[in-house]
Amino acid sequence: MLPATLLLLLNAALSVAQTRQSLSTGYVVSEQAPNPTFFTIPTASQLAISVALCSGTTDTPVPRFFVTNSSSDASPGSSGGDNVFEILLNQGHGNWSGAFPAGGVLGVEDAGQMPFEIGVSDGVPIHEVVLTPPLLGDTTATQALLFSPSFAWQTQQDPSYPNYTLPTANLSVPDAPSNPTNFTLVISPTSNALASMQQTACMLRAQKSSGTIANQSMWLRDASEWRTEYLVTGLAAKTNYTAYVIQSTYKVSGPIYFTTKSSTFSCPLVSRLPYCPSISYAMPLPPPPASQAMYDSTNLPESIVTPLLSSLTNFTTTLTTFACGRDFYSPLVSCADCQRAYRTWLCAISLPRCGDADSAPANAALLPSQAPDARNPAFPAGNTYTQLLPCLETCTATDRACPNFLGFRCPIPQFNAAQSYGVGYIDSGEEGVQGHGSTGAWGDNFGNVWCNSGQ
Ligand SMILES: *[C@@H]1O[C@H](CO)[C@@H](O)[C@H](O)[C@H]1NC(C)=O
Ligand SMILES: *[C@@H]1O[C@H](CO)[C@@H](O)[C@H](O)[C@H]1NC(C)=O
Ligand SMILES: *[C@@H]1O[C@H](CO)[C@@H](O)[C@H](O)[C@H]1NC(C)=O
Ligand SMILES: *[C@@H]1O[C@H](CO)[C@@H](O)[C@H](O)[C@H]1NC(C)=O
Ligand SMILES: *[C@@H]1O[C@H](CO)[C@@H](O)[C@H](O)[C@H]1NC(C)=O
Ligand SMILES: *[C@@H]1O[C@H](CO)[C@@H](O)[C@H](O)[C@H]1NC(C)=O
Ligand SMILES: *[C@@H]1O[C@H](CO)[C@@H](O)[C@H](O)[C@H]1NC(C)=O
Ligand SMILES: *[C@@H]1O[C@H](CO)[C@@H](O)[C@H](O)[C@H]1NC(C)=O
């Protein structure tokens, strides 16, 4: 047995003797208590070096990272020097981009036992905070419908004169992109405080995710953005959850927050309707057919779908009696905009959204309701539920986008609009009406939804 001091000396001598670890472009290395603490960076005209801490909370003492692009045998550190740059960390992430004409070195100080990753990219940093958060569809007592950020876009080519053919009522969904971005969903009760941990993919991936992903598939939401859609089951009722989506293994989107409904909430989730491509929420329907966790276009009752498609078809027929694309009723909007706005409004109006008086924000546009509803007699009778009223703006947007001759009119806030719509949530409300324009939005990233926007 060697004395401890001698062992330490030996270790020190060994680490000096060791060669530096080389980093390669396009790769990530994972380290804990690195030895040596210098990493050589290849020669390149432009590289993005990124680091991510994989443990602890955002106020844990952290290692410091220094990069130099002066040469590949420098020893950058807190003592500074020419062309030595510190990579400052924010919530566990840091990056530095620049030219490495003679290669470079990354040095780590105070690494302790903190596990971390280093990524080297000739494009955007490998580790990244994605600016677009995931999207919540809706929840039930035990389920949640969530969407990744969009990863591909479908360009909508509006028709033009003389062949001004608008999309059919039952929109066709194009084939999904063949190389979708890889996403991983992470959900955890908000009480676990994920948001105060390092906000990095390596940290979040290591957390236990709540619930079970019952289904995961791509969906062209809004008929324009491809997202990965998740149906999560097995959550606890009336619980606050925090959700993230990890993109391409190293990039983090989120957090968003949501609350599951109370245990008495009985409305099932509905989504993936090609004719209503933005709809993903709970509706006053009986439990879905056996073995199915929710409704989609394959099992939504025909008695609901047929009149909706018929209205949209009839509306489109009337709309195109106008010489769309040859004549213009507005310098700003076209018949295609009118049809899109009408579709959004019709879907929101025809497909009532359930709310939960128990977990909704206090000023949400809730209305005790009973199916069949005056607006859509097709919904099965006998279901008493709380309706989250459509946002008045779904109506006024249609009014604005459509030609006058259609006679499309919305109720007026000062009179009785609030009986049938959520008023004043998005546009500033007039005096004495529901939302008082206080939110400027129909929902937020904390899971609050004030009215049904048809989305
Ligand atoms: C190192 O990067 C800095 C900042 O981007 C740049 O100004 C400098 O010219 C680079 N050094 C070399 C040797 O290219
Ligand atoms: C890189 O770091 C800077 C701060 O130095 C930060 O503003 C930026 O968002 C980071 N870029 C990425 C892609 O994370
Ligand atoms: C008119 O446009 C529709 C939809 O874009 C297309 O399917 C159809 O073939 C076109 N008809 C003619 C005559 O170009
Ligand atoms: C809508 O179109 C799809 C094919 O794109 C078809 O499978 C489905 O049955 C149609 N739905 C209705 C209600 O016509
Ligand atoms: C998952 O969703 C897809 C698309 O709607 C559907 O085809 C599939 O049957 C679903 N799988 C399960 C297990 O529900
Ligand atoms: C969920 O979060 C909201 C707002 O942050 C809070 O008011 C509420 O008490 C929380 N509910 C539970 C069950 O923790
Ligand atoms: C997607 O990401 C997960 C987790 O990061 C990884 O295990 C899986 O191999 C990835 N799949 C593909 C196809 O890249
Ligand atoms: C659409 O028009 C047809 C033919 O005029 C009519 O029979 C049908 O009832 C209309 N649909 C709706 C929902 O009004």
Coordinates of C-alpha atoms and ligand atoms in Angstrom, one line a residue:
M1 CA 0.0 0.0 0.0
L2 CA 1.5 3.3 -1.1
P3 CA 1.1 6.4 1.2
A4 CA -1.7 8.7 0.0
T5 CA 0.6 11.6 -0.9
L6 CA 2.6 9.4 -3.1
L7 CA -0.5 8.1 -4.8
L8 CA -1.6 11.7 -5.5
L9 CA 1.8 12.5 -6.9
L10 CA 1.6 9.5 -9.1
N11 CA -1.8 10.5 -10.4
A12 CA -0.6 14.0 -11.1
A13 CA 2.4 12.7 -13.0
L14 CA 0.2 10.3 -14.9
S15 CA -2.2 13.0 -16.0
V16 CA 0.6 15.2 -17.2
A17 CA 1.9 12.4 -19.2
Q18 CA -1.5 11.6 -20.7
T19 CA -2.3 12.9 -24.1
R20 CA -5.1 15.3 -24.5
Q21 CA -8.4 13.9 -25.5
S22 CA -9.4 14.8 -29.1
L23 CA -12.8 16.1 -30.0
S24 CA -14.3 15.3 -33.4
T25 CA -16.7 17.4 -35.4
G26 CA -20.3 16.1 -35.4
Y27 CA -19.9 14.3 -32.1
V28 CA -20.6 14.6 -28.4
V29 CA -18.4 13.3 -25.6
S30 CA -19.7 12.6 -22.2
E31 CA -17.4 13.2 -19.3
Q32 CA -17.3 13.0 -15.5
A33 CA -14.2 14.0 -13.5
P34 CA -12.3 14.3 -16.8
N35 CA -8.6 13.5 -16.7
P36 CA -6.9 15.2 -18.5
T37 CA -9.0 18.4 -18.4
F38 CA -8.0 19.5 -21.9
F39 CA -9.7 18.6 -25.1
T40 CA -8.2 19.4 -28.5
I41 CA -10.5 20.9 -31.1
P42 CA -9.9 20.1 -34.8
T43 CA -8.9 22.7 -37.4
A44 CA -11.9 24.2 -39.1
S45 CA -13.0 27.4 -40.7
Q46 CA -16.0 27.6 -38.3
L47 CA -17.1 25.4 -35.4
A48 CA -19.8 25.7 -32.7
I49 CA -18.6 24.2 -29.4
S50 CA -21.4 23.5 -26.9
V51 CA -21.4 22.2 -23.4
A52 CA -24.2 20.8 -21.3
L53 CA -24.2 19.9 -17.6
C54 CA -26.0 16.7 -16.8
S55 CA -26.6 16.9 -13.0
G56 CA -27.8 19.2 -10.3
T57 CA -30.0 22.3 -10.1
T58 CA -29.3 25.5 -11.9
D59 CA -27.7 26.9 -8.7
T60 CA -25.3 24.0 -8.2
P61 CA -21.6 25.2 -8.3
V62 CA -20.5 24.5 -11.9
P63 CA -17.3 23.8 -13.8
R64 CA -15.9 26.6 -15.9
F65 CA -15.1 26.0 -19.6
F66 CA -12.5 27.9 -21.5
V67 CA -11.9 27.7 -25.2
T68 CA -9.0 28.9 -27.3
N69 CA -8.6 29.0 -31.0
S70 CA -4.9 30.1 -31.0
S71 CA -3.4 26.6 -31.3
S72 CA -4.0 23.0 -30.4
D73 CA -1.3 22.8 -27.7
A74 CA -2.5 25.8 -25.5
S75 CA -3.8 25.3 -22.0
P76 CA -6.8 27.7 -21.7
G77 CA -8.1 28.5 -18.3
S78 CA -9.2 31.2 -15.9
S79 CA -5.7 32.9 -16.1
G80 CA -6.9 34.1 -19.5
G81 CA -4.6 35.0 -22.4
D82 CA -4.9 35.9 -26.1
N83 CA -7.8 34.3 -27.8
V84 CA -9.0 32.5 -24.6
F85 CA -12.8 32.8 -24.2
E86 CA -14.9 31.6 -21.3
I87 CA -18.1 29.7 -22.3
L88 CA -20.6 31.1 -19.9
L89 CA -23.4 28.7 -18.9
N90 CA -27.0 29.5 -18.6
Q91 CA -29.2 26.8 -17.0
G92 CA -26.6 24.2 -17.8
H93 CA -26.0 25.2 -21.4
G94 CA -23.2 27.1 -23.0
N95 CA -21.7 27.5 -26.5
W96 CA -19.0 29.3 -28.4
S97 CA -18.6 29.7 -32.1
G98 CA -15.7 30.8 -34.1
A99 CA -12.9 30.0 -36.5
F100 CA -10.2 27.4 -35.6
P101 CA -7.6 28.0 -38.4
A102 CA -4.9 26.3 -36.2
G103 CA -7.2 24.0 -34.2
G104 CA -7.9 24.8 -30.6
V105 CA -8.3 23.5 -27.0
L106 CA -11.2 23.4 -24.6
G107 CA -10.1 23.5 -20.9
V108 CA -12.3 22.6 -17.9
E109 CA -11.8 23.9 -14.4
D110 CA -13.5 23.0 -11.1
A111 CA -15.1 20.0 -12.9
G112 CA -15.5 18.1 -9.6
Q113 CA -17.9 15.1 -10.1
M114 CA -20.2 17.1 -12.4
P115 CA -21.0 14.9 -15.5
F116 CA -21.1 17.0 -18.7
E117 CA -21.2 16.7 -22.4
I118 CA -19.1 18.6 -25.1
G119 CA -20.5 18.9 -28.6
V120 CA -18.6 20.0 -31.7
S121 CA -20.5 21.0 -34.7
D122 CA -19.8 22.7 -38.0
G123 CA -23.4 24.0 -38.1
V124 CA -25.6 25.2 -35.2
P125 CA -24.6 24.1 -31.7
I126 CA -25.4 20.5 -31.0
H127 CA -26.8 21.4 -27.5
E128 CA -29.4 24.0 -27.8
V129 CA -32.5 25.5 -26.2
V130 CA -35.3 25.3 -28.7
L131 CA -37.3 28.5 -28.7
T132 CA -40.6 26.9 -29.6
P133 CA -42.2 25.0 -26.7
P134 CA -44.2 21.9 -27.0
L135 CA -48.0 22.4 -27.3
L136 CA -50.7 21.0 -25.1
G137 CA -53.8 19.7 -26.8
D138 CA -55.9 19.0 -23.8
T139 CA -56.2 16.7 -20.8
T140 CA -58.7 14.4 -19.1
A141 CA -58.4 13.2 -15.5
T142 CA -55.7 10.7 -16.5
Q143 CA -54.7 11.5 -20.1
A144 CA -52.9 14.3 -21.9
L145 CA -52.6 15.1 -25.6
L146 CA -49.3 16.8 -26.3
F147 CA -47.5 18.0 -29.5
S148 CA -43.8 18.4 -30.2
P149 CA -42.7 21.7 -31.8
S150 CA -43.3 21.7 -35.6
F151 CA -40.5 20.0 -37.5
A152 CA -41.7 20.4 -41.1
W153 CA -44.0 22.7 -42.9
Q154 CA -46.5 22.0 -45.7
T155 CA -46.8 25.0 -48.0
Q156 CA -50.3 25.8 -48.8
Q157 CA -50.6 26.8 -52.5
D158 CA -53.8 28.9 -52.7
P159 CA -55.8 28.4 -55.9
S160 CA -55.7 31.0 -58.6
Y161 CA -58.1 32.2 -61.3
P162 CA -59.3 30.8 -63.7
N163 CA -59.1 27.4 -61.8
Y164 CA -60.1 28.7 -58.4
T165 CA -60.7 25.3 -56.7
L166 CA -60.8 25.5 -53.0
P167 CA -59.9 22.5 -50.8
T168 CA -62.7 20.0 -50.3
A169 CA -64.4 19.8 -46.9
N170 CA -62.7 16.6 -46.0
L171 CA -59.1 17.7 -46.4
S172 CA -56.7 15.1 -47.6
V173 CA -53.7 14.6 -45.4
P174 CA -50.5 14.3 -47.4
D175 CA -47.9 11.6 -46.6
A176 CA -45.9 12.3 -43.5
P177 CA -42.2 13.4 -44.0
S178 CA -40.0 10.4 -44.4
N179 CA -37.2 11.7 -42.1
P180 CA -39.0 13.2 -39.1
T181 CA -37.0 14.8 -36.3
N182 CA -36.5 12.4 -33.3
F183 CA -38.4 13.7 -30.2
T184 CA -38.5 12.3 -26.7
L185 CA -41.3 13.5 -24.4
V186 CA -40.5 14.0 -20.7
I187 CA -43.4 14.6 -18.2
S188 CA -43.0 14.9 -14.5
P189 CA -45.3 16.2 -11.7
T190 CA -44.5 19.9 -11.2
S191 CA -43.8 19.1 -7.6
N192 CA -40.6 17.3 -8.8
A193 CA -39.3 20.8 -9.8
L194 CA -37.7 19.7 -13.1
A195 CA -37.7 23.4 -14.1
S196 CA -35.1 24.2 -11.4
M197 CA -32.7 21.5 -12.6
Q198 CA -30.1 21.9 -15.4
Q199 CA -32.3 22.5 -18.4
T200 CA -30.3 20.2 -20.6
A201 CA -31.3 17.1 -22.5
C202 CA -28.8 14.8 -20.6
M203 CA -30.3 15.9 -17.3
L204 CA -33.9 15.7 -18.4
R205 CA -33.5 12.3 -20.2
A206 CA -32.3 10.8 -16.9
Q207 CA -35.6 11.7 -15.2
K208 CA -38.4 9.3 -14.8
S209 CA -41.2 10.3 -17.1
S210 CA -44.8 10.0 -15.8
G211 CA -47.5 8.1 -17.5
T212 CA -47.4 5.9 -20.6
I213 CA -47.2 7.0 -24.2
A214 CA -50.3 5.1 -25.5
N215 CA -49.8 6.4 -29.0
Q216 CA -47.3 8.5 -30.8
S217 CA -47.7 9.6 -34.4
M218 CA -47.1 12.5 -36.8
W219 CA -49.9 15.0 -37.4
L220 CA -50.3 17.9 -39.9
R221 CA -51.7 20.3 -37.4
D222 CA -53.5 23.3 -38.8
A223 CA -53.0 21.7 -42.2
S224 CA -49.6 23.4 -42.2
E225 CA -47.2 22.1 -39.5
W226 CA -46.0 18.6 -39.0
R227 CA -45.7 17.8 -35.3
T228 CA -45.3 14.6 -33.3
E229 CA -48.5 14.0 -31.4
Y230 CA -48.4 12.0 -28.1
L231 CA -51.3 10.5 -26.2
V232 CA -50.2 10.0 -22.7
T233 CA -52.3 7.8 -20.3
G234 CA -51.9 6.8 -16.7
L235 CA -51.5 10.3 -15.2
A236 CA -53.0 11.3 -11.8
A237 CA -56.1 13.4 -11.7
K238 CA -55.9 17.1 -10.8
T239 CA -52.2 17.2 -10.8
N240 CA -49.9 19.8 -12.1
Y241 CA -47.3 18.5 -14.6
T242 CA -44.3 19.9 -16.3
A243 CA -43.4 18.7 -19.8
Y244 CA -40.4 19.0 -22.1
V245 CA -39.7 17.6 -25.5
I246 CA -36.1 16.6 -26.3
Q247 CA -35.3 17.1 -29.9
S248 CA -32.6 15.2 -31.8
T249 CA -31.2 13.8 -28.5
Y250 CA -29.5 17.1 -27.3
K251 CA -31.9 20.0 -27.8
V252 CA -34.5 21.0 -25.3
S253 CA -38.0 22.4 -25.9
G254 CA -40.0 23.5 -22.9
P255 CA -41.0 23.5 -20.1
I256 CA -44.7 23.9 -20.5
Y257 CA -47.1 23.2 -17.6
F258 CA -50.5 21.6 -17.5
T259 CA -53.0 20.3 -15.1
T260 CA -55.1 17.1 -15.4
K261 CA -58.8 17.4 -14.9
S262 CA -60.6 16.3 -11.7
S263 CA -61.6 12.7 -11.4
T264 CA -65.3 13.4 -12.2
F265 CA -64.4 14.8 -15.7
S266 CA -65.9 12.4 -18.2
C267 CA -65.3 13.9 -21.6
P268 CA -62.9 11.9 -23.9
L269 CA -60.2 13.4 -26.1
V270 CA -60.7 13.9 -29.9
S271 CA -58.0 14.8 -32.5
R272 CA -56.7 13.8 -35.9
L273 CA -59.7 15.0 -37.8
P274 CA -58.5 15.9 -41.4
Y275 CA -61.5 18.2 -41.9
C276 CA -60.8 20.0 -38.5
P277 CA -57.0 19.8 -38.5
S278 CA -56.4 22.0 -35.5
I279 CA -58.9 20.3 -33.1
S280 CA -57.4 18.3 -30.2
Y281 CA -59.5 18.5 -27.1
A282 CA -62.1 16.8 -24.9
M283 CA -65.7 16.7 -26.2
P284 CA -69.0 15.6 -24.5
L285 CA -69.1 12.1 -26.0
P286 CA -69.5 8.7 -24.4
P287 CA -66.3 6.8 -23.7
P288 CA -64.6 5.8 -27.0
P289 CA -65.2 2.3 -28.4
A290 CA -63.5 -0.5 -26.5
S291 CA -59.8 -0.8 -26.8
Q292 CA -59.5 2.8 -28.1
A293 CA -58.1 5.5 -25.8
M294 CA -59.6 8.4 -27.7
Y295 CA -61.6 9.5 -30.7
D296 CA -60.2 10.3 -34.1
S297 CA -61.5 10.4 -37.7
T298 CA -61.9 6.6 -37.7
N299 CA -64.3 6.4 -34.8
L300 CA -66.0 9.8 -34.4
P301 CA -69.7 9.3 -34.9
E302 CA -70.9 9.9 -38.5
S303 CA -73.9 11.8 -37.1
I304 CA -71.4 14.5 -36.0
V305 CA -69.2 14.5 -39.0
T306 CA -71.7 14.4 -41.9
P307 CA -73.5 17.7 -41.1
L308 CA -70.2 19.4 -40.4
L309 CA -68.8 18.4 -43.8
S310 CA -72.1 19.2 -45.5
S311 CA -72.1 22.8 -44.0
L312 CA -68.6 23.3 -45.1
T313 CA -69.3 22.0 -48.6
N314 CA -72.4 24.2 -48.9
F315 CA -70.5 27.3 -47.6
T316 CA -67.7 26.7 -50.1
T317 CA -70.2 26.4 -52.9
T318 CA -71.8 29.7 -52.0
L319 CA -68.5 31.4 -51.5
T320 CA -67.3 30.4 -55.0
T321 CA -70.3 32.0 -56.6
F322 CA -68.0 35.1 -56.1
A323 CA -65.5 35.3 -58.9
C324 CA -62.7 34.4 -56.5
G325 CA -59.2 35.3 -57.8
R326 CA -60.6 37.4 -60.6
D327 CA -62.6 39.9 -58.5
F328 CA -61.4 40.9 -55.1
Y329 CA -63.6 41.8 -52.1
S330 CA -60.6 43.0 -50.0
P331 CA -57.0 44.0 -50.6
L332 CA -56.0 41.8 -47.6
V333 CA -57.9 38.6 -47.8
S334 CA -59.0 36.0 -50.4
C335 CA -61.7 33.3 -50.7
A336 CA -59.1 30.8 -49.5
D337 CA -58.6 32.9 -46.3
C338 CA -62.3 33.0 -45.9
Q339 CA -62.7 29.2 -46.2
R340 CA -59.9 28.6 -43.7
A341 CA -61.4 31.0 -41.2
Y342 CA -64.8 29.5 -41.7
R343 CA -63.5 26.0 -41.2
T344 CA -61.8 27.0 -37.9
W345 CA -65.0 28.7 -36.7
L346 CA -67.3 25.9 -37.8
C347 CA -65.1 23.2 -36.1
A348 CA -65.0 25.2 -32.9
I349 CA -68.8 25.8 -33.0
S350 CA -69.8 22.3 -34.1
L351 CA -67.4 20.4 -31.8
P352 CA -68.1 21.6 -28.2
R353 CA -65.1 21.6 -25.9
C354 CA -65.5 20.4 -22.3
G355 CA -64.0 22.5 -19.5
D356 CA -63.5 21.6 -15.9
A357 CA -64.9 24.1 -13.4
D358 CA -62.6 22.5 -10.9
S359 CA -59.3 23.1 -12.6
A360 CA -60.0 25.9 -15.1
P361 CA -58.8 29.5 -14.5
A362 CA -61.4 31.4 -12.5
N363 CA -62.3 33.7 -15.4
A364 CA -62.5 31.1 -18.1
A365 CA -65.6 31.2 -20.4
L366 CA -67.3 28.2 -18.9
L367 CA -71.0 27.4 -19.4
P368 CA -72.9 24.5 -17.7
S369 CA -74.3 22.6 -20.7
Q370 CA -76.3 19.6 -21.6
A371 CA -76.0 17.6 -24.8
P372 CA -77.7 17.7 -27.2
D373 CA -76.5 21.2 -27.6
A374 CA -78.5 23.8 -29.5
R375 CA -75.5 24.3 -31.7
N376 CA -74.9 20.7 -32.5
P377 CA -77.9 18.4 -32.0
A378 CA -75.8 15.5 -33.2
F379 CA -73.9 15.2 -29.9
P380 CA -75.4 12.3 -27.9
A381 CA -78.1 13.3 -25.4
G382 CA -77.9 12.9 -21.7
N383 CA -74.4 14.2 -21.1
T384 CA -74.2 17.0 -18.6
Y385 CA -70.9 18.9 -18.9
T386 CA -69.2 22.2 -18.5
Q387 CA -68.6 23.8 -21.9
L388 CA -65.6 26.0 -22.6
L389 CA -67.2 28.5 -25.0
P390 CA -65.6 29.3 -28.4
C391 CA -63.6 32.5 -28.4
L392 CA -65.5 35.3 -30.1
E393 CA -62.4 36.0 -32.2
T394 CA -63.0 32.7 -34.2
C395 CA -66.2 34.4 -35.3
T396 CA -64.9 37.9 -35.9
A397 CA -61.9 36.5 -37.8
T398 CA -64.4 34.8 -40.2
D399 CA -66.4 37.9 -40.5
R400 CA -63.3 39.9 -41.5
A401 CA -62.0 37.2 -43.9
C402 CA -65.2 36.6 -45.8
P403 CA -67.1 38.7 -48.4
N404 CA -70.1 40.7 -47.2
F405 CA -72.6 39.0 -49.4
L406 CA -72.4 35.8 -47.4
G407 CA -74.1 37.6 -44.6
F408 CA -71.8 36.1 -41.9
R409 CA -72.4 38.0 -38.7
C410 CA -71.1 37.7 -35.1
P411 CA -72.9 38.7 -31.9
I412 CA -71.8 42.0 -30.5
P413 CA -69.8 42.1 -27.2
Q414 CA -72.0 44.8 -25.6
F415 CA -75.2 42.7 -26.2
N416 CA -75.4 39.0 -25.8
A417 CA -72.2 37.6 -27.3
A418 CA -71.0 36.4 -23.9
Q419 CA -73.9 33.9 -23.8
S420 CA -72.5 31.9 -26.6
Y421 CA -68.9 33.0 -26.9
G422 CA -65.9 33.7 -24.8
V423 CA -65.6 37.4 -25.1
G424 CA -62.6 39.7 -24.6
Y425 CA -59.9 37.1 -24.1
I426 CA -57.9 37.7 -27.2
D427 CA -58.9 41.2 -28.5
S428 CA -59.2 43.8 -25.7
G429 CA -62.7 43.4 -24.4
E430 CA -65.2 46.2 -24.0
E431 CA -66.2 47.2 -20.6
G432 CA -68.2 44.8 -18.5
V433 CA -67.4 41.6 -20.5
Q434 CA -65.8 38.3 -19.5
G435 CA -62.1 38.4 -20.2
H436 CA -61.6 42.2 -20.1
G437 CA -58.9 41.6 -22.7
S438 CA -56.6 40.8 -19.8
T439 CA -54.9 37.8 -21.3
G440 CA -54.5 38.8 -25.0
A441 CA -54.6 35.0 -25.7
W442 CA -56.9 32.0 -25.5
G443 CA -54.4 30.0 -23.5
D444 CA -50.8 30.0 -22.1
N445 CA -47.9 27.7 -21.5
F446 CA -49.2 27.1 -17.9
G447 CA -52.1 25.0 -19.2
N448 CA -54.6 27.8 -18.7
V449 CA -57.3 28.0 -21.5
W450 CA -59.8 30.7 -21.3
C451 CA -61.9 30.0 -24.4
N452 CA -62.0 27.5 -27.3
S453 CA -60.0 28.9 -30.2
G454 CA -60.7 25.9 -32.3
Q455 CA -57.1 24.9 -31.8
Ligands
LIG1 C1 -10.4 33.3 -32.6 O1 -11.7 33.7 -32.5 C2 -11.9 35.1 -32.4 C3 -13.3 35.5 -32.1 O2 -14.1 34.8 -33.1 C4 -11.3 35.8 -33.6 O3 -11.4 37.2 -33.5 C5 -9.9 35.4 -33.9 O4 -9.4 35.9 -35.1 C6 -9.7 33.9 -33.9 N1 -8.4 33.5 -33.9 C7 -7.8 32.9 -34.9 C8 -6.3 32.5 -34.8 O5 -8.4 32.7 -35.9
LIG2 C1 -25.1 30.4 -27.5 O1 -24.8 31.1 -26.3 C2 -25.3 32.4 -26.3 C3 -24.8 33.1 -25.1 O2 -23.4 33.1 -25.2 C4 -26.8 32.4 -26.3 O3 -27.4 33.6 -26.3 C5 -27.3 31.5 -27.4 O4 -28.7 31.4 -27.3 C6 -26.6 30.2 -27.5 N1 -27.0 29.5 -28.7 C7 -27.7 28.4 -28.7 C8 -28.0 27.9 -30.1 O5 -28.0 27.8 -27.7
LIG3 C1 -57.9 22.8 -60.8 O1 -57.3 22.8 -59.6 C2 -57.5 21.6 -58.9 C3 -56.9 21.7 -57.5 O2 -55.7 22.3 -57.4 C4 -56.9 20.4 -59.7 O3 -57.1 19.2 -59.0 C5 -57.5 20.4 -61.0 O4 -56.9 19.4 -61.8 C6 -57.3 21.7 -61.7 N1 -58.1 21.7 -63.0 C7 -57.6 22.2 -64.1 C8 -58.5 22.1 -65.3 O5 -56.5 22.6 -64.2
LIG4 C1 -62.1 11.8 -45.5 O1 -61.1 11.3 -46.3 C2 -60.4 10.2 -45.9 C3 -59.3 9.9 -47.0 O2 -58.5 11.0 -47.2 C4 -61.3 9.0 -45.8 O3 -60.6 7.9 -45.4 C5 -62.4 9.4 -44.9 O4 -63.4 8.3 -44.8 C6 -63.1 10.6 -45.3 N1 -64.1 11.0 -44.2 C7 -65.3 11.3 -44.5 C8 -66.2 11.6 -43.3 O5 -65.7 11.3 -45.6
LIG5 C1 -52.1 5.3 -33.0 O1 -52.6 6.3 -33.9 C2 -52.6 5.9 -35.2 C3 -53.0 7.1 -36.0 O2 -54.2 7.7 -35.6 C4 -53.5 4.8 -35.4 O3 -53.5 4.4 -36.7 C5 -53.2 3.7 -34.5 O4 -54.1 2.6 -34.5 C6 -53.1 4.1 -33.0 N1 -52.6 3.1 -32.2 C7 -53.1 2.8 -31.0 C8 -52.5 1.7 -30.3 O5 -54.1 3.3 -30.6
LIG6 C1 -51.2 23.8 -9.8 O1 -50.6 25.0 -10.1 C2 -51.5 26.2 -9.9 C3 -50.9 27.4 -10.5 O2 -49.5 27.3 -10.4 C4 -51.8 26.3 -8.4 O3 -52.6 27.4 -8.1 C5 -52.4 25.0 -7.9 O4 -52.6 25.0 -6.6 C6 -51.6 23.8 -8.3 N1 -52.4 22.6 -8.1 C7 -52.0 21.5 -7.4 C8 -52.9 20.4 -7.3 O5 -50.8 21.5 -7.0
LIG7 C1 -34.2 9.0 -30.9 O1 -33.8 9.4 -29.6 C2 -33.7 8.4 -28.6 C3 -33.4 9.1 -27.3 O2 -32.5 10.1 -27.4 C4 -32.7 7.4 -29.0 O3 -32.7 6.4 -28.0 C5 -33.1 6.8 -30.3 O4 -32.1 5.9 -30.8 C6 -33.3 7.9 -31.4 N1 -33.8 7.3 -32.6 C7 -33.3 7.7 -33.8 C8 -34.0 7.0 -34.9 O5 -32.4 8.5 -34.0
LIG8 C1 -76.3 21.6 -47.9 O1 -77.0 21.8 -49.1 C2 -77.8 20.7 -49.4 C3 -78.4 20.9 -50.8 O2 -78.9 22.2 -50.9 C4 -78.9 20.5 -48.3 O3 -79.7 19.4 -48.6 C5 -78.2 20.3 -47.0 O4 -79.2 20.3 -46.0 C6 -77.2 21.4 -46.7 N1 -76.5 21.1 -45.5 C7 -76.5 21.8 -44.4 C8 -75.7 21.4 -43.3 O5 -77.2 22.9 -44.3

